[in-house]
Amino acid sequence: MGKAAKKVLMYAALTVAALSFIYPFLWMASASLKPENEIGSLNLLSRSFSLRGYQAVFKQIPIARALLNSVFVSVVSTTSILVFSSMVGYALSRLRFIGRDVVFNMVLVTMMIPGQLTLIPLYVLIVRLGWADTYKALIVPAMMSNMGILVFRQFFRSLPQDLVDAARIDGCSDLRILFQIFWPISKPTIITVGLISFIGSWNEVLWPLMVIRKWNMMTMPQMVTLFHVGGLSGAQVAAEMAAAMMLALPVVLAYLFFQRYFIESLALSGIKG
Amino acid sequence: MTGSVANQATPEPSRTPSRAGFLGRLREEYRASDKAGYLFCLPYVAYFAVFTAYPLIFAFILVFNKWDIVSPMQFVGFRNMQRLASDATFWMAFANTLRFLSLHIPLEIILSILIAVILNEQISFRPFFRGAFFLPFVISGAVVTILWQQLFSTDSGVLNLLLYRMGLHGLGWLTDPSLAIYSIAIMATWKNVGFYIVLFLAGLQGVPHELHEAASIDGANKSQQFWKITLPLLNPVVVLVAVLSTIGGFSLFIEPFVMTGGGPAESTLSVVLYLYKQAFQFLRMGYAATIGFALAVMIFVVTLIQRKLIETEQLY
């Protein structure tokens, strides 16, 4: 086989493979716009595209509220993770104090504990605190990230000590050094940790399923799941696909925008835990 | 990232002869330490106590108790564990996980190596291809499962439509008890393979060029080079991928929850779905915690094996 033939074969294989990854999403987008009787087809186009599926979702479930809940929960927990894990990362890499190694070991040990182990006790804790069906149940347990702490610590260790010394001589407090000197030069790290946290929070299903029962407190993935499983969609496939599209779209858009960081950051998160 | 590395920035303990003993030295060290360190770590330590340490201890207590949340806890000793050991449904869920992994791991490894090796060649549109494979990984499992349930549909699903086009019979992807868990494994592979491609691409970057050049001078062809040089050097990544897929397999929940509810004939019941059902359908919190504990032990063992395998690799 010649070199050129090999190249053609390689591209053909790659294209077929890539299409099998993209086609299902296109199919979903198309199905969300089609009338029911045309959904069971391989064709992506239809003459009778309409927004009826989307209208049905808005009519049958409080999806706008779920969208709002998801945005609120994801933004607050991501912000909190960025603030707190950079603080701990800064302390672990730049400050001296008794017990620093103890804190560092807490981070490492926590990362080795599988979530399933603490799932039931955490649920019980939330119920006992009276937090079930509140934002607190969704946000507070997600306010810290051990992986985030390690990533920030690692990055802050690479920054020159002169930066800290000079700021200290100028009378800067550690809080200002962290947020006014370290943060501006940590953009890639902040984006990385922010993306992992945001996507993780946005996509989480199991935890909301456990602590939220009221429809107006549900997050997007939970509500979309229950819309499908609970039979509320009345087996209207277009409506189900429309709901799934609304859940996927923000992530897809963020993904197209930040692709480079996405791939790096999620590779990182997978390795860590 | 070990404890010893953390110590590097710490100054040597003061050598001044101090008669104050341990407590005195501690006091001196405290005086010299940056108070901000305590301030910065305080929220984390409080969080750790409430959301990690307390649940861990509580999980341990629950394992020895029977509890439905409403009535008082009832100490039952080792009965939860005994029950787990003889619970046919739990072992069925465990066996389902193994069946899932028996397809998922080989498929995942072969596909991701293959695509990564092609992507590592001099090709155009690499970001596009890499992005296409990676897309399903960032999207919520809820979306992927709802979508694939349609694709798997027996009457009107895309997969069966394709089979009909080729003149074949359709399959009961999610309705046939001997097939359903493998269908879920195919879907999981589709969802995660992009992530493993990225890992393998990173691994391939680490394969030194000189090795291939030397080999081709010695007359080794491409496939010989792949089997004798590239693959052995990628071994740690293969182990990592196998372990991550295994952990993922043990954590399987949303897929069977959405697609099959654990059916047909409990053939897709996963351990976490079983845990969820025990806790929220039957309110058996002690038993559910015991299942979680068993799962954690399994995952811990898998992780330990990984550490060992990768450590021995690096001896070469």
XYZ file of C-alpha atoms in Angstrom:
589
model
C 0.000 0.000 0.000
C 1.355 3.385 -0.991
C 1.840 6.258 1.391
C -0.978 8.284 -0.129
C -3.426 5.391 0.068
C -2.522 4.902 3.705
C -3.172 8.555 4.404
C -6.577 8.423 2.715
C -7.474 5.329 4.711
C -6.406 7.014 7.935
C -8.518 10.100 7.289
C -11.484 7.988 6.230
C -11.315 5.935 9.430
C -10.919 9.055 11.539
C -13.818 10.819 9.862
C -16.174 7.868 10.250
C -15.186 7.589 13.902
C -15.599 11.317 14.520
C -18.992 11.302 12.801
C -20.202 8.518 15.080
C -19.410 10.848 17.967
C -21.047 13.932 16.527
C -24.026 12.376 14.756
C -25.937 11.442 17.941
C -25.837 15.072 19.078
C -27.035 16.295 15.708
C -29.736 13.642 15.815
C -30.795 14.882 19.262
C -30.913 18.496 18.092
C -32.942 17.494 15.061
C -35.295 15.205 17.027
C -36.035 18.015 19.466
C -37.439 20.008 16.539
C -39.275 17.271 14.662
C -42.882 16.135 14.890
C -43.246 12.770 16.663
C -43.946 10.694 13.560
C -40.667 11.718 11.920
C -38.357 11.040 14.853
C -37.713 7.375 14.102
C -35.546 8.140 11.082
C -31.890 8.567 10.217
C -32.532 11.828 8.395
C -31.493 14.942 10.218
C -33.612 17.363 8.228
C -37.353 17.780 8.108
C -39.759 20.148 6.395
C -41.837 20.526 9.523
C -39.304 21.660 12.132
C -41.015 23.443 15.000
C -40.405 24.522 18.582
C -43.307 22.483 19.913
C -41.021 20.153 21.856
C -39.491 23.093 23.674
C -42.892 24.624 24.345
C -44.087 21.315 25.794
C -41.148 21.238 28.206
C -41.856 24.754 29.445
C -45.513 23.897 29.865
C -45.068 20.608 31.705
C -42.180 21.226 34.092
C -40.727 24.346 35.755
C -37.644 24.111 33.570
C -36.864 27.840 33.673
C -36.693 27.616 37.445
C -34.434 24.541 37.184
C -32.139 26.440 34.831
C -31.972 29.278 37.318
C -31.331 26.862 40.198
C -28.538 25.138 38.278
C -26.859 28.412 37.310
C -27.108 29.723 40.872
C -25.818 26.532 42.494
C -22.986 26.049 39.992
C -21.835 29.672 40.091
C -21.886 29.943 43.881
C -20.130 26.634 44.498
C -17.539 27.294 41.786
C -16.769 30.761 43.161
C -16.489 29.373 46.647
C -14.178 26.589 45.469
C -11.917 29.107 43.728
C -11.693 31.387 46.767
C -11.237 28.706 49.395
C -8.979 26.334 47.519
C -6.673 29.153 46.451
C -6.496 30.262 50.086
C -5.600 26.799 51.312
C -3.266 26.291 48.351
C -1.543 29.561 49.207
C -1.186 28.632 52.873
C 0.175 25.179 52.034
C 2.717 26.467 49.552
C 3.714 29.882 50.878
C 3.173 30.110 54.638
C 4.803 28.491 57.646
C 2.682 27.318 60.511
C 2.395 24.407 62.873
C 0.093 21.738 61.500
C 0.603 22.593 57.870
C 1.524 19.025 57.019
C -1.552 17.817 58.889
C -3.782 19.954 56.664
C -1.933 18.781 53.571
C -2.449 15.165 54.574
C -6.159 15.833 55.165
C -6.396 16.918 51.533
C -4.582 13.836 50.265
C -6.546 11.391 52.410
C -9.893 12.939 51.470
C -9.096 12.492 47.795
C -8.697 8.759 48.305
C -12.124 8.312 49.909
C -14.705 7.166 47.349
C -17.851 9.274 47.377
C -20.139 6.262 47.752
C -18.829 5.659 51.253
C -20.023 8.976 52.654
C -23.135 9.295 50.510
C -25.676 7.982 53.017
C -24.195 9.718 56.102
C -23.990 12.988 54.185
C -27.620 12.633 53.198
C -28.565 11.970 56.829
C -26.524 14.984 57.933
C -28.337 17.226 55.473
C -31.717 15.951 56.644
C -30.764 16.456 60.289
C -29.612 19.992 59.602
C -33.008 20.600 58.028
C -31.357 21.465 54.725
C -33.262 19.042 52.505
C -35.037 20.899 49.693
C -32.878 24.004 50.126
C -30.005 25.534 48.194
C -27.789 24.867 51.211
C -28.022 21.116 50.595
C -26.754 21.577 47.055
C -24.153 24.269 47.703
C -22.521 23.847 51.111
C -21.160 20.290 50.667
C -19.738 21.417 47.295
C -17.947 24.520 48.554
C -14.466 22.999 48.805
C -12.409 21.016 46.354
C -9.422 18.959 47.391
C -8.311 18.650 43.805
C -8.525 22.446 43.507
C -6.339 22.876 46.576
C -3.675 20.585 45.116
C -3.726 22.332 41.731
C -3.432 25.795 43.313
C -0.721 24.638 45.704
C 1.259 23.181 42.841
C 1.000 26.377 40.794
C 1.727 28.767 43.664
C 4.880 26.814 44.520
C 6.239 27.660 41.084
C 5.933 31.435 41.620
C 9.080 33.316 42.703
C 9.464 34.109 46.399
C 10.693 37.635 45.506
C 7.148 38.481 44.534
C 5.943 37.697 48.041
C 8.918 39.359 49.746
C 8.584 42.580 47.769
C 4.869 42.754 48.515
C 5.491 42.093 52.209
C 8.045 44.922 52.363
C 5.423 47.180 50.830
C 3.151 46.195 53.681
C 0.826 43.885 51.798
C -1.182 41.430 53.849
C -1.290 37.786 52.752
C -4.888 38.272 51.700
C -3.844 41.023 49.297
C -0.822 39.082 48.052
C -3.103 36.174 47.213
C -5.938 38.056 45.556
C -4.147 41.068 44.040
C -0.788 39.587 43.051
C -1.201 35.801 42.743
C -4.716 35.688 41.265
C -4.023 37.907 38.249
C -1.066 35.759 37.216
C -2.933 32.486 37.845
C -5.534 32.812 35.111
C -4.951 29.395 33.478
C -5.107 27.689 36.873
C -8.253 29.594 37.837
C -9.918 28.696 34.522
C -8.887 25.067 34.924
C -10.185 24.664 38.467
C -13.228 26.775 37.657
C -14.166 24.644 34.662
C -13.780 21.339 36.472
C -15.886 22.630 39.341
C -18.548 24.206 37.161
C -18.990 21.195 34.894
C -18.951 18.803 37.820
C -21.632 20.805 39.579
C -23.686 21.401 36.438
C -23.760 17.703 35.504
C -24.291 16.212 38.974
C -27.418 14.058 39.200
C -27.157 11.592 42.074
C -26.765 14.115 44.903
C -29.697 16.361 43.900
C -31.814 13.229 43.428
C -31.118 12.405 47.065
C -31.601 15.750 48.806
C -34.180 17.532 46.638
C -37.807 16.427 46.336
C -39.619 19.683 45.536
C -39.949 20.454 41.846
C -39.135 24.128 42.221
C -35.841 23.361 43.970
C -34.548 20.848 41.429
C -31.475 21.344 39.281
C -31.464 20.885 35.511
C -29.972 17.378 35.259
C -32.233 16.131 38.023
C -35.372 17.588 36.509
C -34.525 16.451 32.990
C -33.852 12.953 34.337
C -37.116 12.826 36.251
C -39.030 14.295 33.305
C -37.822 11.293 31.363
C -37.934 8.562 34.020
C -41.079 9.741 35.795
C -43.114 9.602 32.595
C -44.099 13.280 32.880
C -43.051 13.773 29.293
C -45.865 11.441 28.278
C -43.360 9.681 26.015
C -43.120 12.725 23.739
C -39.655 12.123 22.403
C -39.324 15.619 20.937
C -39.989 17.153 24.356
C -37.495 14.818 26.042
C -34.841 15.665 23.489
C -35.638 19.363 23.900
C -35.117 19.086 27.658
C -31.854 17.181 27.129
C -30.721 19.835 24.647
C -31.311 22.600 27.177
C -29.206 20.701 29.698
C -26.385 20.034 27.227
C -26.240 23.364 25.415
C -24.557 25.518 28.085
C -21.791 22.941 28.459
C -21.366 22.577 24.707
C -21.072 26.352 24.317
C -18.599 26.632 27.197
C -16.744 23.723 25.639
C -16.444 25.364 22.234
C -15.217 28.523 23.946
C -12.640 26.982 26.275
C -11.769 23.760 24.437
C -8.069 23.889 25.224
C -8.565 24.363 28.964
C -11.380 21.869 28.991
C -9.322 18.980 27.731
C -6.375 19.762 29.986
C -8.494 20.371 33.034
C -10.683 17.309 32.730
C -7.694 15.111 32.014
C -6.291 16.484 35.235
C -9.471 15.916 37.208
C -9.718 12.355 35.961
C -6.218 11.535 37.034
C -6.720 13.029 40.453
C -9.919 11.475 41.343
C 3.311 15.362 45.971
C 4.420 13.747 49.167
C 4.730 15.075 52.687
C 8.478 15.477 52.356
C 8.074 17.826 49.403
C 5.741 19.939 51.477
C 8.508 20.431 54.002
C 10.945 21.980 51.584
C 9.860 25.543 52.133
C 9.863 25.170 55.918
C 12.963 26.624 57.555
C 15.071 24.350 59.729
C 13.784 24.213 63.308
C 15.656 26.783 65.359
C 18.910 25.439 66.754
C 19.158 27.880 69.653
C 19.521 25.863 72.840
C 16.194 26.118 74.501
C 15.555 24.957 78.009
C 11.849 25.306 77.584
C 11.568 21.850 76.052
C 8.943 20.747 73.564
C 6.215 23.156 74.578
C 8.628 26.063 74.541
C 9.832 25.215 71.092
C 6.257 24.901 69.943
C 5.528 28.343 71.355
C 8.555 29.794 69.564
C 7.580 28.188 66.316
C 4.057 29.484 66.692
C 5.371 32.988 67.283
C 7.499 32.773 64.125
C 4.712 31.301 62.019
C 2.471 33.208 59.646
C -0.827 33.619 61.428
C -2.531 33.948 58.071
C -1.893 30.222 57.571
C -4.376 29.381 60.312
C -6.875 31.879 59.036
C -6.648 30.552 55.486
C -6.973 26.913 56.519
C -9.668 27.344 59.136
C -12.659 27.117 56.738
C -11.188 24.010 55.139
C -10.543 22.306 58.469
C -14.077 23.082 59.619
C -15.430 21.762 56.317
C -13.297 18.638 56.635
C -14.612 17.970 60.140
C -18.269 18.357 59.151
C -18.372 16.919 55.635
C -15.590 14.336 55.668
C -14.603 13.181 59.152
C -18.116 13.148 60.620
C -19.714 11.247 57.689
C -16.856 8.752 57.742
C -17.370 8.010 61.423
C -21.115 7.969 60.913
C -20.793 5.534 57.995
C -18.806 3.255 60.256
C -21.497 3.420 62.958
C -24.308 2.858 60.436
C -22.696 -0.354 59.226
C -23.460 -1.906 62.634
C -26.989 -0.592 62.901
C -30.442 -0.963 61.469
C -32.082 2.370 60.801
C -34.962 3.776 58.788
C -34.199 7.453 59.681
C -37.545 7.830 61.489
C -37.307 5.384 64.398
C -34.271 5.127 66.696
C -31.181 3.310 65.513
C -30.969 -0.340 66.442
C -27.606 -1.998 67.021
C -27.345 -5.236 65.034
C -23.630 -6.009 65.205
C -22.329 -7.718 62.115
C -25.757 -8.618 60.765
C -25.603 -6.094 57.900
C -22.351 -7.601 56.700
C -23.662 -11.141 57.008
C -26.713 -10.131 55.081
C -24.561 -8.550 52.378
C -22.466 -11.696 52.070
C -25.559 -13.821 51.437
C -27.560 -11.260 49.445
C -28.027 -12.778 45.987
C -29.185 -9.429 44.551
C -26.055 -7.643 45.735
C -23.849 -10.304 44.163
C -25.930 -10.119 41.017
C -25.239 -6.362 40.914
C -21.567 -7.094 41.466
C -21.568 -9.689 38.668
C -23.309 -7.181 36.395
C -20.436 -4.777 37.055
C -17.949 -7.469 36.058
C -19.908 -8.222 32.873
C -19.957 -4.496 32.141
C -16.193 -4.250 32.649
C -15.452 -7.347 30.565
C -16.573 -5.447 27.466
C -15.949 -1.867 28.545
C -12.254 -2.120 29.483
C -10.956 -3.902 26.334
C -13.103 -1.755 24.061
C -12.027 1.439 25.786
C -8.320 0.595 25.699
C -8.211 -0.644 22.107
C -10.250 2.244 20.692
C -8.438 4.954 22.605
C -4.952 3.646 21.713
C -5.950 3.292 18.077
C -7.371 6.793 17.787
C -4.575 8.342 19.843
C -1.912 6.754 17.628
C -3.625 8.083 14.498
C -4.100 11.521 16.049
C -0.434 11.557 17.024
C 0.599 11.340 13.349
C 1.027 14.453 11.248
C -2.616 15.079 10.450
C -4.641 18.166 9.722
C -7.731 19.151 11.740
C -6.354 17.464 14.839
C -8.121 19.874 17.263
C -11.383 19.193 15.472
C -11.054 15.414 15.718
C -9.851 15.494 19.297
C -12.696 17.843 20.149
C -15.277 15.590 18.504
C -14.162 12.552 20.499
C -14.011 14.540 23.702
C -17.438 16.175 23.434
C -19.496 13.352 25.018
C -17.192 13.325 28.025
C -18.095 16.855 29.121
C -21.826 16.409 28.743
C -24.006 15.302 31.621
C -24.558 11.572 31.931
C -28.252 12.415 32.081
C -28.193 13.799 28.531
C -26.114 10.948 27.178
C -28.364 8.280 28.660
C -31.613 9.928 27.555
C -30.192 10.309 24.055
C -28.883 6.765 23.844
C -32.088 5.290 25.121
C -33.631 6.616 21.902
C -30.723 5.364 19.786
C -31.109 1.926 21.410
C -34.885 1.832 20.918
C -35.964 -1.501 19.447
C -38.605 -0.217 17.033
C -37.368 3.162 15.910
C -33.828 3.508 17.259
C -31.026 4.673 14.992
C -28.951 1.546 15.673
C -31.683 -0.837 14.605
C -32.567 1.352 11.610
C -28.939 0.976 10.511
C -29.118 -2.782 10.997
C -32.344 -2.950 8.942
C -30.658 -0.952 6.170
C -27.921 -3.560 6.061
C -30.594 -6.232 5.788
C -30.057 -7.520 9.312
C -32.412 -8.142 12.225
C -32.790 -5.488 14.885
C -31.575 -6.183 18.411
C -33.299 -5.712 21.750
C -30.479 -3.477 22.928
C -32.055 -2.607 26.258
C -34.840 -5.187 26.415
C -32.807 -8.359 26.052
C -31.471 -9.347 29.514
C -28.385 -10.970 28.016
C -27.550 -7.848 26.009
C -28.655 -4.799 28.039
C -25.563 -4.455 30.256
C -23.300 -4.692 27.199
C -25.330 -1.982 25.467
C -24.677 0.215 28.482
C -20.979 -0.684 28.259
C -20.912 0.420 24.610
C -22.556 3.708 25.534
C -20.133 4.260 28.439
C -17.223 3.632 26.078
C -18.617 6.181 23.660
C -18.979 8.701 26.486
C -15.518 8.282 27.995
C -13.203 7.301 25.161
C -12.259 10.908 24.365
C -10.886 11.333 27.846
C -8.737 8.214 27.509
C -7.553 9.376 24.076
C -6.231 12.503 25.794
C -4.402 10.363 28.359
C -2.855 8.205 25.634
C -1.901 11.259 23.585
C -0.090 12.601 26.639
C 1.578 9.202 27.006
C 2.621 9.185 23.352
C 4.237 12.615 23.732
C 6.465 10.992 26.326
C 7.744 8.322 23.921
C 11.185 9.557 22.816
C 11.572 10.080 19.070
C 15.089 8.666 19.042
C 13.792 5.189 19.862
C 11.661 5.089 16.733
C 14.437 6.576 14.604
C 16.952 4.029 15.873
C 14.471 1.225 15.271
C 13.715 2.310 11.721
C 17.445 2.497 10.966
C 17.655 -1.082 12.221
C 14.935 -1.941 9.715
C 11.903 -2.236 11.990
C 8.640 -1.380 10.210
C 5.843 0.730 11.681
C 3.869 -2.109 13.193
C 6.973 -3.680 14.711
C 7.807 -0.306 16.207
C 4.296 -0.039 17.628
C 4.303 -3.453 19.304
C 7.914 -3.418 20.496
C 8.417 0.232 21.462
C 5.261 2.298 21.713
C 2.971 -0.169 23.448
C 5.406 -1.233 26.201
C 6.092 2.421 26.971
C 2.377 3.122 27.158
C 1.858 0.360 29.702
C 1.411 2.706 32.692
C -1.346 4.536 30.788
C -3.015 1.216 29.976
C -3.001 0.363 33.684
C -4.342 3.806 34.555
C -7.139 3.530 31.996
C -8.059 0.052 33.206
C -8.218 1.266 36.791
C -10.194 4.418 36.011
C -12.689 2.389 33.955
C -12.988 -0.105 36.775
C -13.707 2.637 39.299
C -16.155 4.149 36.831
C -17.832 0.750 36.442
C -18.242 0.412 40.192
C -19.813 3.888 40.283
C -22.315 3.130 37.513
C -25.629 4.721 38.455
C -27.292 7.214 36.166
C -27.145 4.938 33.099
C -29.188 2.045 34.503
C -31.291 4.432 36.606
C -32.467 6.296 33.527
C -32.451 3.605 30.853
C -33.610 0.417 32.444
C -34.271 0.988 36.150
C -31.942 -1.989 36.681
C -33.966 -4.310 34.445
C -34.707 -6.351 32.437
C -34.612 -9.158 35.004
C -32.141 -7.098 37.112
C -29.521 -7.629 34.419
C -28.396 -3.991 34.596
C -28.778 -3.470 38.342
C -25.571 -1.734 39.429
C -24.148 -1.648 42.928
C -24.807 2.081 43.378
C -28.344 1.736 42.009
C -28.913 -1.086 44.498
C -27.520 1.129 47.267
C -29.859 3.927 46.181
C -32.857 1.597 46.155
C -32.040 0.141 49.574
C -31.725 3.641 51.034
C -34.658 5.406 49.404
C -37.144 2.686 48.498
C -36.732 0.476 51.539
C -35.234 3.056 53.957
C -32.520 0.627 55.026
C -29.852 3.205 55.844
C -27.589 0.833 57.760
C -27.652 -1.693 54.974
C -27.143 0.961 52.284
C -24.132 2.278 54.218
C -22.782 -1.276 54.354
C -23.061 -1.529 50.572
C -21.227 1.796 50.279
C -18.543 0.495 52.600
C -18.087 -2.680 50.545
C -17.867 -0.592 47.387
C -15.267 1.697 48.943
C -13.152 -1.304 49.950
C -13.301 -2.658 46.386
C -12.325 0.695 44.891
C -9.524 1.050 47.423
C -8.144 -2.376 46.505
C -8.285 -1.534 42.781
C -6.416 1.719 43.440
C -3.771 -0.088 45.487
C -3.250 -2.611 42.699
C -2.853 0.286 40.267
C -0.199 1.924 42.458
C 1.707 -1.344 42.647
C 1.504 -2.023 38.906
C 2.597 1.463 37.890
C 5.397 1.520 40.465
C 6.870 -1.707 39.138
C 6.592 -0.327 35.611
C 8.730 2.627 36.496
C 11.569 0.430 37.699
C 12.624 -0.192 34.118
